[in-house]
Short mmCIF file of C-alpha atoms in Angstrom, two decimals:
data_model
loop_
_atom_site.label_atom_id
_atom_site.label_comp_id
_atom_site.label_asym_id
_atom_site.label_seq_id
_atom_site.Cartn_x
_atom_site.Cartn_y
_atom_site.Cartn_z
CA MET N 3 126.51 78.27 65.99
CA VAL N 4 129.16 79.78 68.23
CA SER N 5 126.82 82.55 69.31
CA PHE N 6 123.07 82.15 69.16
CA PRO N 7 120.69 85.05 69.80
CA LYS N 8 118.65 85.04 72.98
CA ILE N 9 115.17 83.69 72.25
CA ILE N 10 112.00 85.71 72.54
CA SER N 11 109.25 83.12 72.82
CA VAL N 12 105.84 84.32 71.64
CA ASP N 13 103.95 81.27 72.85
CA ASP N 14 104.37 79.99 76.38
CA HIS N 15 101.75 79.46 79.08
CA THR N 16 101.08 80.46 82.64
CA VAL N 17 99.24 78.25 85.10
CA GLU N 18 97.41 80.82 87.19
CA PRO N 19 98.08 80.72 90.95
CA SER N 20 95.07 79.72 93.04
CA ASP N 21 94.48 83.22 94.41
CA VAL N 22 94.30 85.23 91.16
CA TRP N 23 90.56 85.87 91.36
CA ARG N 24 90.07 85.54 95.11
CA ASN N 25 92.48 88.43 95.63
CA ARG N 26 90.85 90.70 93.05
CA LEU N 27 87.11 90.11 93.05
CA PRO N 28 84.73 91.97 95.40
CA ALA N 29 84.01 90.01 98.55
CA LYS N 30 80.46 89.16 97.48
CA PHE N 31 81.87 87.08 94.63
CA HIS N 32 84.43 85.10 96.62
CA GLY N 33 82.11 82.11 96.94
CA VAL N 34 81.17 82.03 93.26
CA GLY N 35 84.25 83.32 91.46
CA PRO N 36 86.96 80.98 90.16
CA ARG N 37 88.46 79.06 93.07
CA ILE N 38 90.53 75.94 93.67
CA VAL N 39 89.08 72.80 95.29
CA ARG N 40 91.00 69.58 95.89
CA ALA N 41 89.06 66.48 94.90
CA PRO N 42 89.54 63.06 93.27
CA VAL N 43 89.36 62.55 89.52
CA LYS N 44 86.73 59.90 88.77
CA GLY N 45 87.43 59.92 85.06
CA MET N 46 88.98 61.95 82.27
CA THR N 47 88.98 61.50 78.50
CA PHE N 48 90.19 63.44 75.48
CA GLU N 49 88.60 61.95 72.39
CA GLY N 50 87.45 63.42 69.12
CA GLY N 51 89.20 66.67 70.02
CA ARG N 52 87.20 67.18 73.23
CA PHE N 53 88.33 67.11 76.89
CA ALA N 54 85.90 65.57 79.41
CA PRO N 55 86.90 65.36 83.11
CA VAL N 56 84.65 63.99 85.87
CA MET N 57 85.09 65.33 89.42
CA GLY N 58 84.68 63.00 92.36
CA THR N 59 83.79 63.80 95.96
CA PRO N 60 85.92 63.27 99.07
CA GLY N 61 86.23 59.57 99.75
CA ASP N 62 85.83 58.52 96.12
CA ASP N 63 88.49 56.41 94.52
CA GLY N 64 90.83 58.14 92.10
CA PRO N 65 93.91 60.36 92.19
CA GLU N 66 93.58 63.77 93.79
CA ALA N 67 93.80 66.93 91.70
CA ASP N 68 93.37 70.64 92.20
CA TRP N 69 90.19 71.69 90.38
CA TRP N 70 89.12 75.11 89.24
CA VAL N 71 85.46 75.55 90.15
CA TYR N 72 83.41 78.34 88.55
CA GLU N 73 79.63 78.30 88.09
CA ASP N 74 78.94 74.85 86.58
CA LEU N 75 82.52 74.38 85.35
CA PHE N 76 84.80 71.86 87.08
CA ARG N 77 88.23 71.85 85.46
CA PRO N 78 91.23 70.00 86.96
CA LEU N 79 94.85 70.95 86.56
CA THR N 80 96.36 68.29 84.31
CA ARG N 81 99.76 66.94 83.41
CA LEU N 82 99.21 68.32 79.89
CA ASP N 83 99.03 71.83 81.40
CA THR N 84 102.52 71.45 82.78
CA ALA N 85 104.58 68.60 81.40
CA VAL N 86 108.11 70.01 81.43
CA GLY N 87 110.51 68.19 83.70
CA CYS N 88 108.75 64.86 83.12
CA SER N 89 109.89 62.15 80.75
CA ARG N 90 107.70 61.76 77.67
CA ASP N 91 106.45 58.40 78.92
CA GLU N 92 105.26 60.07 82.15
CA VAL N 93 103.13 62.63 80.31
CA ARG N 94 99.62 61.22 80.45
CA LEU N 95 96.11 62.61 80.59
CA GLU N 96 95.83 62.83 84.38
CA GLY N 97 94.81 65.31 87.03
CA ILE N 98 97.50 66.82 89.22
CA THR N 99 97.94 69.28 92.09
CA TYR N 100 100.10 72.40 92.19
CA GLY N 101 102.56 70.39 94.24
CA ARG N 102 103.10 67.97 91.36
CA MET N 103 103.94 70.58 88.74
CA ARG N 104 107.17 72.40 87.99
CA PRO N 105 107.09 75.68 89.97
CA GLY N 106 108.03 77.66 86.88
CA SER N 107 104.50 76.99 85.66
CA TYR N 108 103.04 79.50 88.12
CA SER N 109 105.92 81.25 89.95
CA VAL N 110 107.67 84.23 88.36
CA PRO N 111 111.16 83.66 89.86
CA ASP N 112 111.04 79.99 88.94
CA ARG N 113 109.83 80.82 85.45
CA LEU N 114 112.73 83.21 84.91
CA ALA N 115 115.15 80.54 86.10
CA ASP N 116 113.69 78.03 83.66
CA MET N 117 113.92 80.60 80.89
CA ASP N 118 117.61 81.02 81.72
CA LEU N 119 118.08 77.26 81.42
CA ASN N 120 116.50 77.43 77.96
CA HIS N 121 118.38 80.42 76.48
CA VAL N 122 115.13 82.44 76.56
CA GLN N 123 115.24 86.14 77.26
CA SER N 124 111.56 87.09 77.09
CA SER N 125 108.23 85.27 76.96
CA LEU N 126 104.60 85.93 76.02
CA CYS N 127 102.25 83.65 77.96
CA PHE N 128 98.73 82.43 77.14
CA PRO N 129 96.19 81.63 79.87
CA THR N 130 95.29 78.20 81.22
CA PHE N 131 92.08 78.37 83.28
CA PRO N 132 90.49 81.16 81.18
CA ARG N 133 91.49 78.99 78.17
CA PHE N 134 93.38 80.29 75.18
CA CYS N 135 91.18 83.30 74.40
CA GLY N 136 89.28 83.76 77.65
CA GLN N 137 86.28 81.73 76.45
CA THR N 138 85.74 80.36 79.95
CA PHE N 139 84.26 83.73 80.90
CA ALA N 140 82.36 84.14 77.63
CA GLU N 141 80.51 80.91 78.49
CA ALA N 142 79.52 82.09 81.98
CA ALA N 143 75.93 82.90 82.93
CA ASP N 144 76.71 85.87 85.21
CA ARG N 145 78.08 88.49 82.82
CA GLU N 146 78.74 91.03 85.57
CA LEU N 147 81.01 88.56 87.35
CA ALA N 148 82.54 87.40 84.06
CA LEU N 149 83.57 90.94 83.16
CA LEU N 150 85.13 91.39 86.60
CA CYS N 151 86.99 88.09 86.11
CA VAL N 152 88.38 89.25 82.75
CA ARG N 153 89.60 92.50 84.26
CA ALA N 154 91.00 90.73 87.32
CA TYR N 155 93.00 88.37 85.10
CA ASN N 156 94.43 91.26 83.09
CA ASP N 157 95.32 93.16 86.27
CA TRP N 158 97.14 90.09 87.59
CA MET N 159 98.89 89.61 84.24
CA VAL N 160 100.16 93.20 84.13
CA ASP N 161 100.79 93.91 87.80
CA GLU N 162 102.12 90.55 89.01
CA TRP N 163 103.02 88.07 86.28
CA CYS N 164 104.67 90.83 84.22
CA GLY N 165 105.32 93.11 87.18
CA PRO N 166 108.63 94.47 88.49
CA GLU N 167 109.82 91.02 89.62
CA ALA N 168 109.85 89.91 85.97
CA ARG N 169 112.23 92.75 85.00
CA GLY N 170 110.61 93.17 81.58
CA ARG N 171 111.22 89.54 80.59
CA LEU N 172 107.55 88.52 80.73
CA ILE N 173 105.36 90.18 78.10
CA PRO N 174 101.67 90.76 78.94
CA LEU N 175 98.91 89.14 76.92
CA ALA N 176 95.36 90.25 77.72
CA ILE N 177 91.95 88.62 77.35
CA VAL N 178 88.70 90.43 76.53
CA PRO N 179 84.95 89.97 77.15
CA LEU N 180 84.23 88.15 73.91
CA TRP N 181 80.45 88.43 74.30
CA ASP N 182 80.44 92.19 73.60
CA ALA N 183 82.68 93.82 70.98
CA GLU N 184 82.31 97.28 72.52
CA LEU N 185 83.33 95.99 75.95
CA ALA N 186 86.19 94.12 74.28
CA ALA N 187 87.34 97.33 72.60
CA ALA N 188 87.23 99.16 75.92
CA GLU N 189 89.35 96.44 77.56
CA VAL N 190 91.87 96.63 74.71
CA ARG N 191 92.18 100.38 75.23
CA ARG N 192 92.39 100.04 79.03
CA ASN N 193 95.30 97.65 78.74
CA ALA N 194 97.00 99.43 75.86
CA ALA N 195 97.18 102.52 78.07
CA ARG N 196 99.47 100.55 80.40
CA GLY N 197 101.65 99.12 77.67
CA VAL N 198 99.90 95.87 76.68
CA ARG N 199 100.34 95.19 72.96
CA ALA N 200 98.76 91.75 72.49
CA VAL N 201 95.31 90.29 73.11
CA CYS N 202 93.97 86.74 72.80
CA PHE N 203 91.32 85.97 70.20
CA SER N 204 89.65 82.83 68.88
CA GLU N 205 90.90 81.30 65.65
CA ILE N 206 87.32 80.30 64.73
CA PRO N 207 84.81 82.36 66.79
CA PRO N 208 81.64 80.58 65.52
CA HIS N 209 82.81 77.40 67.25
CA LEU N 210 82.25 79.39 70.47
CA GLY N 211 78.80 80.57 69.36
CA LEU N 212 80.22 83.98 68.43
CA PRO N 213 79.98 85.95 65.15
CA SER N 214 82.42 85.10 62.39
CA VAL N 215 85.08 87.49 61.11
CA HIS N 216 83.01 87.84 57.93
CA SER N 217 80.42 89.85 59.85
CA ASP N 218 80.80 93.44 61.02
CA ALA N 219 80.15 92.46 64.64
CA TRP N 220 83.83 92.60 65.60
CA ASP N 221 84.60 95.95 63.98
CA PRO N 222 84.74 98.02 67.22
CA PHE N 223 87.18 95.50 68.68
CA LEU N 224 89.29 95.31 65.52
CA ARG N 225 89.37 99.10 65.28
CA ALA N 226 90.60 99.37 68.87
CA CYS N 227 93.33 96.82 68.16
CA GLU N 228 94.44 98.68 65.04
CA GLU N 229 94.42 102.09 66.69
CA THR N 230 96.40 100.91 69.73
CA GLY N 231 98.80 98.63 67.86
CA THR N 232 97.45 95.61 69.72
CA VAL N 233 98.19 92.26 68.07
CA LEU N 234 95.49 89.57 67.81
CA ALA N 235 97.13 86.42 69.17
CA MET N 236 95.27 83.26 68.14
CA HIS N 237 96.36 80.00 69.72
CA ILE N 238 95.47 76.54 68.44
CA GLY N 239 92.42 75.36 70.35
CA SER N 240 91.17 78.88 71.04
CA SER N 241 87.89 77.80 69.45
CA SER N 242 87.51 75.09 72.15
CA ARG N 243 87.69 72.49 69.43
CA MET N 244 90.75 70.72 68.13
CA PRO N 245 90.78 69.18 64.64
CA SER N 246 89.92 65.51 64.62
CA THR N 247 88.31 62.92 62.39
CA SER N 248 85.88 60.99 64.56
CA ALA N 249 84.52 60.79 68.07
CA ASP N 250 86.68 57.76 68.82
CA ALA N 251 89.91 59.15 67.33
CA PRO N 252 92.74 59.05 69.87
CA PRO N 253 94.34 62.34 70.98
CA ALA N 254 97.32 61.62 68.73
CA VAL N 255 95.14 62.41 65.69
CA SER N 256 94.38 65.89 67.02
CA SER N 257 98.03 66.37 67.93
CA VAL N 258 99.10 65.69 64.34
CA LEU N 259 96.44 68.05 62.99
CA THR N 260 96.90 70.96 65.40
CA PHE N 261 97.79 73.32 62.53
CA GLY N 262 94.35 72.70 60.98
CA ASN N 263 92.48 75.38 62.91
CA CYS N 264 95.13 77.95 61.97
CA CYS N 265 94.79 76.92 58.34
CA PHE N 266 91.01 77.35 58.40
CA SER N 267 91.30 80.61 60.30
CA LEU N 268 93.83 82.10 57.91
CA ALA N 269 91.53 81.34 54.97
CA ASP N 270 88.73 83.10 56.88
CA TRP N 271 90.77 86.24 57.48
CA LEU N 272 92.27 86.40 53.99
CA MET N 273 88.79 86.23 52.41
CA SER N 274 86.98 88.37 54.99
CA GLY N 275 87.96 91.80 53.71
CA LYS N 276 88.95 92.79 57.25
CA LEU N 277 92.66 93.01 56.47
CA ASP N 278 91.92 95.49 53.69
CA ARG N 279 89.56 97.47 55.95
CA PHE N 280 92.01 97.48 58.87
CA PRO N 281 95.45 97.61 57.22
CA GLY N 282 97.17 98.31 60.52
CA LEU N 283 95.76 95.19 62.19
CA ARG N 284 98.26 92.42 62.94
CA LEU N 285 97.49 88.73 63.50
CA MET N 286 99.69 85.96 64.90
CA TYR N 287 99.01 82.22 64.98
CA ALA N 288 100.52 80.59 68.05
CA GLU N 289 101.63 76.96 67.99
CA GLY N 290 100.39 76.43 64.44
CA GLN N 291 103.82 75.90 62.87
CA ILE N 292 104.59 77.38 59.42
CA GLY N 293 105.23 74.59 56.90
CA TRP N 294 101.62 74.60 55.64
CA ILE N 295 101.49 78.33 54.92
CA PRO N 296 103.03 78.53 51.40
CA TYR N 297 100.43 76.26 49.80
CA VAL N 298 97.50 78.03 51.50
CA LEU N 299 98.78 81.37 50.20
CA GLU N 300 99.25 79.94 46.70
CA ARG N 301 95.73 78.52 46.69
CA ALA N 302 94.21 81.68 48.16
CA ASP N 303 95.83 83.80 45.45
CA THR N 304 94.51 81.45 42.75
CA VAL N 305 90.97 81.55 44.16
CA TRP N 306 91.13 85.34 44.48
CA GLU N 307 92.39 85.72 40.90
CA GLU N 308 90.23 83.14 39.17
CA ASN N 309 87.11 82.72 41.28
CA ARG N 310 86.49 85.98 43.08
CA GLY N 311 83.53 86.82 40.82
CA TRP N 312 81.41 83.95 42.11
CA GLY N 313 83.38 83.47 45.33
CA GLY N 314 81.79 86.42 47.12
CA VAL N 315 84.99 88.40 47.67
CA ALA N 316 85.38 90.61 44.59
CA ASP N 317 84.01 93.70 46.31
CA LYS N 318 85.79 93.34 49.65
CA VAL N 319 89.16 91.61 49.18
CA LEU N 320 91.02 94.26 47.20
CA THR N 321 94.56 92.97 47.67
CA PRO N 322 96.03 89.58 46.72
CA PRO N 323 95.85 87.34 49.81
CA SER N 324 99.59 86.63 49.79
CA GLU N 325 100.22 90.38 50.00
CA LEU N 326 97.80 90.68 52.91
CA PHE N 327 99.64 87.91 54.70
CA ALA N 328 103.03 89.50 54.07
CA ARG N 329 101.77 92.80 55.45
CA GLN N 330 99.71 91.70 58.43
CA VAL N 331 100.05 88.04 59.50
CA TYR N 332 102.67 86.08 61.46
CA GLY N 333 103.10 82.35 61.83
CA CYS N 334 104.68 80.92 65.00
CA PHE N 335 106.64 77.69 65.33
CA PHE N 336 108.73 75.73 67.79
CA ASP N 337 109.78 72.67 65.79
CA ASP N 338 109.33 72.91 62.02
CA ALA N 339 112.38 71.97 59.98
CA PHE N 340 110.30 71.74 56.81
CA GLY N 341 108.92 75.23 57.28
CA LEU N 342 112.40 76.62 57.83
CA ARG N 343 113.63 74.98 54.64
CA ASN N 344 110.88 76.91 52.85
CA LEU N 345 111.21 80.10 54.84
CA ASP N 346 111.41 82.34 51.77
CA ALA N 347 107.97 81.13 50.69
CA VAL N 348 106.54 82.05 54.08
CA GLY N 349 108.44 85.31 54.52
CA VAL N 350 111.44 85.98 56.75
CA GLY N 351 109.58 88.87 58.34
CA ASN N 352 106.44 86.84 59.02
CA VAL N 353 107.63 84.16 61.42
CA LEU N 354 108.13 84.09 65.18
CA TYR N 355 109.81 81.54 67.44
CA GLU N 356 108.26 79.91 70.51
CA THR N 357 109.06 77.27 73.12
CA ASP N 358 105.54 76.27 74.34
CA TYR N 359 106.69 76.03 77.99
CA PRO N 360 105.38 74.19 80.03
CA HIS N 361 103.27 72.04 77.66
CA SER N 362 104.02 68.53 76.44
CA ASP N 363 105.06 69.80 73.00
CA SER N 364 107.60 72.17 74.52
CA THR N 365 111.19 71.99 73.37
CA TRP N 366 112.34 73.11 76.86
CA PRO N 367 115.14 72.87 77.91
CA ARG N 368 116.54 72.27 74.40
CA SER N 369 114.92 75.12 72.47
CA ARG N 370 118.28 76.62 71.56
CA GLN N 371 119.64 73.28 70.35
CA VAL N 372 116.51 72.60 68.29
CA ALA N 373 116.73 76.05 66.72
CA GLU N 374 120.43 75.70 65.98
CA GLU N 375 119.89 72.38 64.26
CA GLN N 376 116.94 73.54 62.19
CA MET N 377 118.33 76.99 61.34
CA ALA N 378 121.91 75.93 60.54
CA HIS N 379 121.39 76.76 56.85
CA LEU N 380 120.16 80.30 57.52
CA ALA N 381 122.27 83.44 57.52
CA PRO N 382 122.93 84.92 60.99
CA GLU N 383 120.86 88.02 60.25
CA VAL N 384 117.90 85.81 59.29
CA VAL N 385 118.24 83.78 62.47
CA GLU N 386 118.31 87.01 64.47
CA ARG N 387 115.03 88.14 62.90
CA VAL N 388 113.26 84.84 63.38
CA VAL N 389 114.41 84.19 66.93
CA ARG N 390 113.87 87.71 68.30
CA GLY N 391 113.88 90.62 65.85
CA ASN N 392 110.40 90.10 64.42
CA ALA N 393 108.96 89.72 67.93
CA ILE N 394 110.62 92.94 69.10
CA GLU N 395 109.07 94.84 66.22
CA LEU N 396 105.62 93.23 66.40
CA LEU N 397 105.18 93.49 70.18
CA GLY N 398 106.76 96.92 70.61
CA LEU N 399 109.56 95.68 72.85
CA THR N 400 112.68 97.65 73.67
CA PRO N 401 115.71 97.14 71.39
CA GLU N 402 117.03 94.84 74.11
CA GLY N 403 113.92 92.63 73.79
CA LEU N 404 112.17 93.62 77.03
CA TRP N 405 108.67 94.82 77.80
CA ALA N 406 108.99 98.54 78.49
CA GLY N 407 105.80 98.72 80.52
CA ALA N 408 107.50 96.98 83.42
CA ARG N 409 109.82 99.98 83.78
CA ALA N 410 107.16 102.67 83.59
#
């Protein structure tokens, strides 16, 4: 294409700077809040969909890494957190320090420069240390501190990551205290008042020991999202469990099946009755790709039509699932030629583009070229919607594709 629209990426990631919580927590929590410690990595595995690092002590053998330490959690920065700029063969499961990662992972000016290299205008970024829906804090023992950590992260996200230096090009994405739906609703409203229009949520909450979307437990939170126009952004792995087949399956198995959690989650939501009860609620599935969606919608419609009497949904799912999807759900992709060939079956208005910077799956710095190749058969107005128009509408951006809150 001679002219290709500037990309609005709805799924990138920030690696939080080491001082995010130290600078925002009361002094009494400085010794127990999230903090960085440099130490060797004695071992690290990712098998059966689970990540298991082992922290060494000074003097132990093993490469040094910067570790987040919080209560009984010891979590190193890894090459998988920030793989851009490395050759594919150099991307391994290893601990690293801030000095070994691309500065755009954590620095706003460097991130904007890397966005420029990639034809990206604006970017919505998921967390790293809090994990994809803030479950790190939901798992903490000290709930008072955990709530302060959630609020501190959101303050950093709004005031610094998406602050004036970003010039509206970085779009805020909040986390909430998942252990209390009323507190979560309050945090949604607090952030919506300063222009935040997206919040992280788990694709499968019961995997985190939380209520399912079939219960009424989340209703205060869902109501707050609907009333404020806040989108539920669900990233693969936001249930702290990636799809796999066995405990000894290599990580490649999970990587092939990453869409699986989105598939299960979508079935949950379509058969929960929540989309009928909250018709203004909007969901987006980050990094799940879109090629699998048409069959799931076809099957869901068949089950709803033929089996709803014994399937437990006749009295709560009042609208055909495919219509619910068309009205309220968005799939996100970064590299899905098959899905784009079947775009009409997904819905032109229901897909969003992403670059996954700085992860190993990222198409950076070739996101424009990948999109041009895979969207060559689409009309220019369709490309415009997929690459930026749908994101502008969903996230309440300015017509130019910027976050307006940064100019308030």
